[in-house]
Amino acid sequence: MQDAGMPLTTVSRKTFTEVAAPERLAYLSLVDFVPGTEPYEHLTTVELVPDGDGVRVTMTVDPMHDEVWTERLLAGRADELDKLARVLAEGR
């Protein structure tokens, strides 16, 4: 990260735009950490749908300012969902 000119830590701010418990939430994230890019807000929507004995989680994200950053976001979110699935499978 340092070699790319990016900080090792960031503060994340979310503004919830929709909370429809227990099935849907949406939030805006402030993207103010990309060198050379003006800060902007980015939308994420999460839907939770009963599916047999479990729940299907669908996370939808708007594209970011370019394809490279969108791919980074998608990879990070996929990793987050994989970790969530592992924790749930372990029963924690």
PDB file of C-alpha atoms in Angstrom:
ATOM      1  CA  MET A   1       0.000   0.000   0.000  1.00  0.00           C
ATOM      2  CA  GLN A   2       2.758   2.438   0.934  1.00  0.00           C
ATOM      3  CA  ASP A   3       4.577   1.728  -2.338  1.00  0.00           C
ATOM      4  CA  ALA A   4       1.381   2.713  -4.192  1.00  0.00           C
ATOM      5  CA  GLY A   5       1.246   5.996  -2.252  1.00  0.00           C
ATOM      6  CA  MET A   6      -1.743   4.887  -0.189  1.00  0.00           C
ATOM      7  CA  PRO A   7      -2.136   5.046   3.586  1.00  0.00           C
ATOM      8  CA  LEU A   8      -1.936   1.891   5.684  1.00  0.00           C
ATOM      9  CA  THR A   9      -5.094   2.864   7.568  1.00  0.00           C
ATOM     10  CA  THR A  10      -8.262   4.683   6.615  1.00  0.00           C
ATOM     11  CA  VAL A  11     -11.348   5.901   8.422  1.00  0.00           C
ATOM     12  CA  SER A  12     -14.569   4.626   6.907  1.00  0.00           C
ATOM     13  CA  ARG A  13     -17.795   6.613   6.984  1.00  0.00           C
ATOM     14  CA  LYS A  14     -21.156   5.132   5.984  1.00  0.00           C
ATOM     15  CA  THR A  15     -24.454   6.915   5.532  1.00  0.00           C
ATOM     16  CA  PHE A  16     -27.378   4.506   5.643  1.00  0.00           C
ATOM     17  CA  THR A  17     -29.897   5.414   2.967  1.00  0.00           C
ATOM     18  CA  GLU A  18     -32.293   2.521   3.527  1.00  0.00           C
ATOM     19  CA  VAL A  19     -32.934   0.188   6.447  1.00  0.00           C
ATOM     20  CA  ALA A  20     -35.754  -2.288   5.892  1.00  0.00           C
ATOM     21  CA  ALA A  21     -35.132  -4.865   8.620  1.00  0.00           C
ATOM     22  CA  PRO A  22     -34.605  -7.708   8.237  1.00  0.00           C
ATOM     23  CA  GLU A  23     -34.440  -7.931   4.473  1.00  0.00           C
ATOM     24  CA  ARG A  24     -32.600  -4.935   3.019  1.00  0.00           C
ATOM     25  CA  LEU A  25     -30.187  -2.135   3.762  1.00  0.00           C
ATOM     26  CA  ALA A  26     -28.316   0.350   1.646  1.00  0.00           C
ATOM     27  CA  TYR A  27     -25.508   2.718   2.457  1.00  0.00           C
ATOM     28  CA  LEU A  28     -23.199   5.265   0.924  1.00  0.00           C
ATOM     29  CA  SER A  29     -19.470   5.048   1.592  1.00  0.00           C
ATOM     30  CA  LEU A  30     -17.224   8.058   1.297  1.00  0.00           C
ATOM     31  CA  VAL A  31     -14.408   7.295  -1.143  1.00  0.00           C
ATOM     32  CA  ASP A  32     -11.790   9.838  -0.139  1.00  0.00           C
ATOM     33  CA  PHE A  33      -8.694   7.662  -0.138  1.00  0.00           C
ATOM     34  CA  VAL A  34      -7.852   7.349  -3.842  1.00  0.00           C
ATOM     35  CA  PRO A  35      -4.827   9.451  -4.793  1.00  0.00           C
ATOM     36  CA  GLY A  36      -5.625  11.931  -7.561  1.00  0.00           C
ATOM     37  CA  THR A  37      -9.392  11.371  -7.376  1.00  0.00           C
ATOM     38  CA  GLU A  38     -11.877  13.829  -5.888  1.00  0.00           C
ATOM     39  CA  PRO A  39     -13.880  12.351  -2.981  1.00  0.00           C
ATOM     40  CA  TYR A  40     -17.257  10.880  -3.891  1.00  0.00           C
ATOM     41  CA  GLU A  41     -19.937   8.638  -2.391  1.00  0.00           C
ATOM     42  CA  HIS A  42     -20.388   5.027  -3.434  1.00  0.00           C
ATOM     43  CA  LEU A  43     -23.620   3.001  -3.004  1.00  0.00           C
ATOM     44  CA  THR A  44     -23.852  -0.545  -1.623  1.00  0.00           C
ATOM     45  CA  THR A  45     -27.111  -2.449  -1.211  1.00  0.00           C
ATOM     46  CA  VAL A  46     -27.466  -5.672   0.800  1.00  0.00           C
ATOM     47  CA  GLU A  47     -30.478  -7.965   0.480  1.00  0.00           C
ATOM     48  CA  LEU A  48     -31.207 -10.882   2.824  1.00  0.00           C
ATOM     49  CA  VAL A  49     -33.688 -13.524   1.615  1.00  0.00           C
ATOM     50  CA  PRO A  50     -34.685 -16.707   3.465  1.00  0.00           C
ATOM     51  CA  ASP A  51     -33.428 -19.743   1.549  1.00  0.00           C
ATOM     52  CA  GLY A  52     -34.293 -23.133   3.016  1.00  0.00           C
ATOM     53  CA  ASP A  53     -32.557 -23.392   6.387  1.00  0.00           C
ATOM     54  CA  GLY A  54     -30.349 -20.390   5.639  1.00  0.00           C
ATOM     55  CA  VAL A  55     -30.314 -16.921   4.196  1.00  0.00           C
ATOM     56  CA  ARG A  56     -29.158 -15.806   0.752  1.00  0.00           C
ATOM     57  CA  VAL A  57     -27.127 -12.607   0.952  1.00  0.00           C
ATOM     58  CA  THR A  58     -26.854 -10.473  -2.177  1.00  0.00           C
ATOM     59  CA  MET A  59     -24.565  -7.463  -2.125  1.00  0.00           C
ATOM     60  CA  THR A  60     -24.879  -5.022  -5.016  1.00  0.00           C
ATOM     61  CA  VAL A  61     -22.350  -2.243  -5.513  1.00  0.00           C
ATOM     62  CA  ASP A  62     -22.273   0.640  -7.950  1.00  0.00           C
ATOM     63  CA  PRO A  63     -19.199   0.858 -10.175  1.00  0.00           C
ATOM     64  CA  MET A  64     -16.390   3.014  -8.838  1.00  0.00           C
ATOM     65  CA  HIS A  65     -14.604   5.770 -10.754  1.00  0.00           C
ATOM     66  CA  ASP A  66     -12.688   3.302 -12.962  1.00  0.00           C
ATOM     67  CA  GLU A  67     -12.506  -0.382 -13.819  1.00  0.00           C
ATOM     68  CA  VAL A  68      -9.370  -1.096 -11.751  1.00  0.00           C
ATOM     69  CA  TRP A  69     -10.932   0.259  -8.554  1.00  0.00           C
ATOM     70  CA  THR A  70     -14.230  -1.497  -9.274  1.00  0.00           C
ATOM     71  CA  GLU A  71     -12.374  -4.813  -9.581  1.00  0.00           C
ATOM     72  CA  ARG A  72     -10.522  -4.110  -6.312  1.00  0.00           C
ATOM     73  CA  LEU A  73     -13.834  -3.401  -4.612  1.00  0.00           C
ATOM     74  CA  LEU A  74     -15.416  -6.587  -5.954  1.00  0.00           C
ATOM     75  CA  ALA A  75     -12.457  -8.693  -4.843  1.00  0.00           C
ATOM     76  CA  GLY A  76     -12.576  -7.171  -1.366  1.00  0.00           C
ATOM     77  CA  ARG A  77     -16.319  -7.684  -1.006  1.00  0.00           C
ATOM     78  CA  ALA A  78     -16.055 -11.292  -2.229  1.00  0.00           C
ATOM     79  CA  ASP A  79     -13.393 -11.879   0.426  1.00  0.00           C
ATOM     80  CA  GLU A  80     -15.654 -10.341   3.100  1.00  0.00           C
ATOM     81  CA  LEU A  81     -18.564 -12.596   2.100  1.00  0.00           C
ATOM     82  CA  ASP A  82     -16.291 -15.672   2.047  1.00  0.00           C
ATOM     83  CA  LYS A  83     -15.122 -14.856   5.581  1.00  0.00           C
ATOM     84  CA  LEU A  84     -18.717 -14.402   6.717  1.00  0.00           C
ATOM     85  CA  ALA A  85     -19.640 -17.800   5.250  1.00  0.00           C
ATOM     86  CA  ARG A  86     -16.728 -19.442   7.098  1.00  0.00           C
ATOM     87  CA  VAL A  87     -17.673 -17.868  10.422  1.00  0.00           C
ATOM     88  CA  LEU A  88     -21.296 -18.919   9.991  1.00  0.00           C
ATOM     89  CA  ALA A  89     -20.278 -22.461   9.044  1.00  0.00           C
ATOM     90  CA  GLU A  90     -18.165 -22.668  12.211  1.00  0.00           C
ATOM     91  CA  GLY A  91     -21.195 -21.682  14.279  1.00  0.00           C
ATOM     92  CA  ARG A  92     -19.655 -18.596  15.848  1.00  0.00           C
TER      93      ARG A  92
END
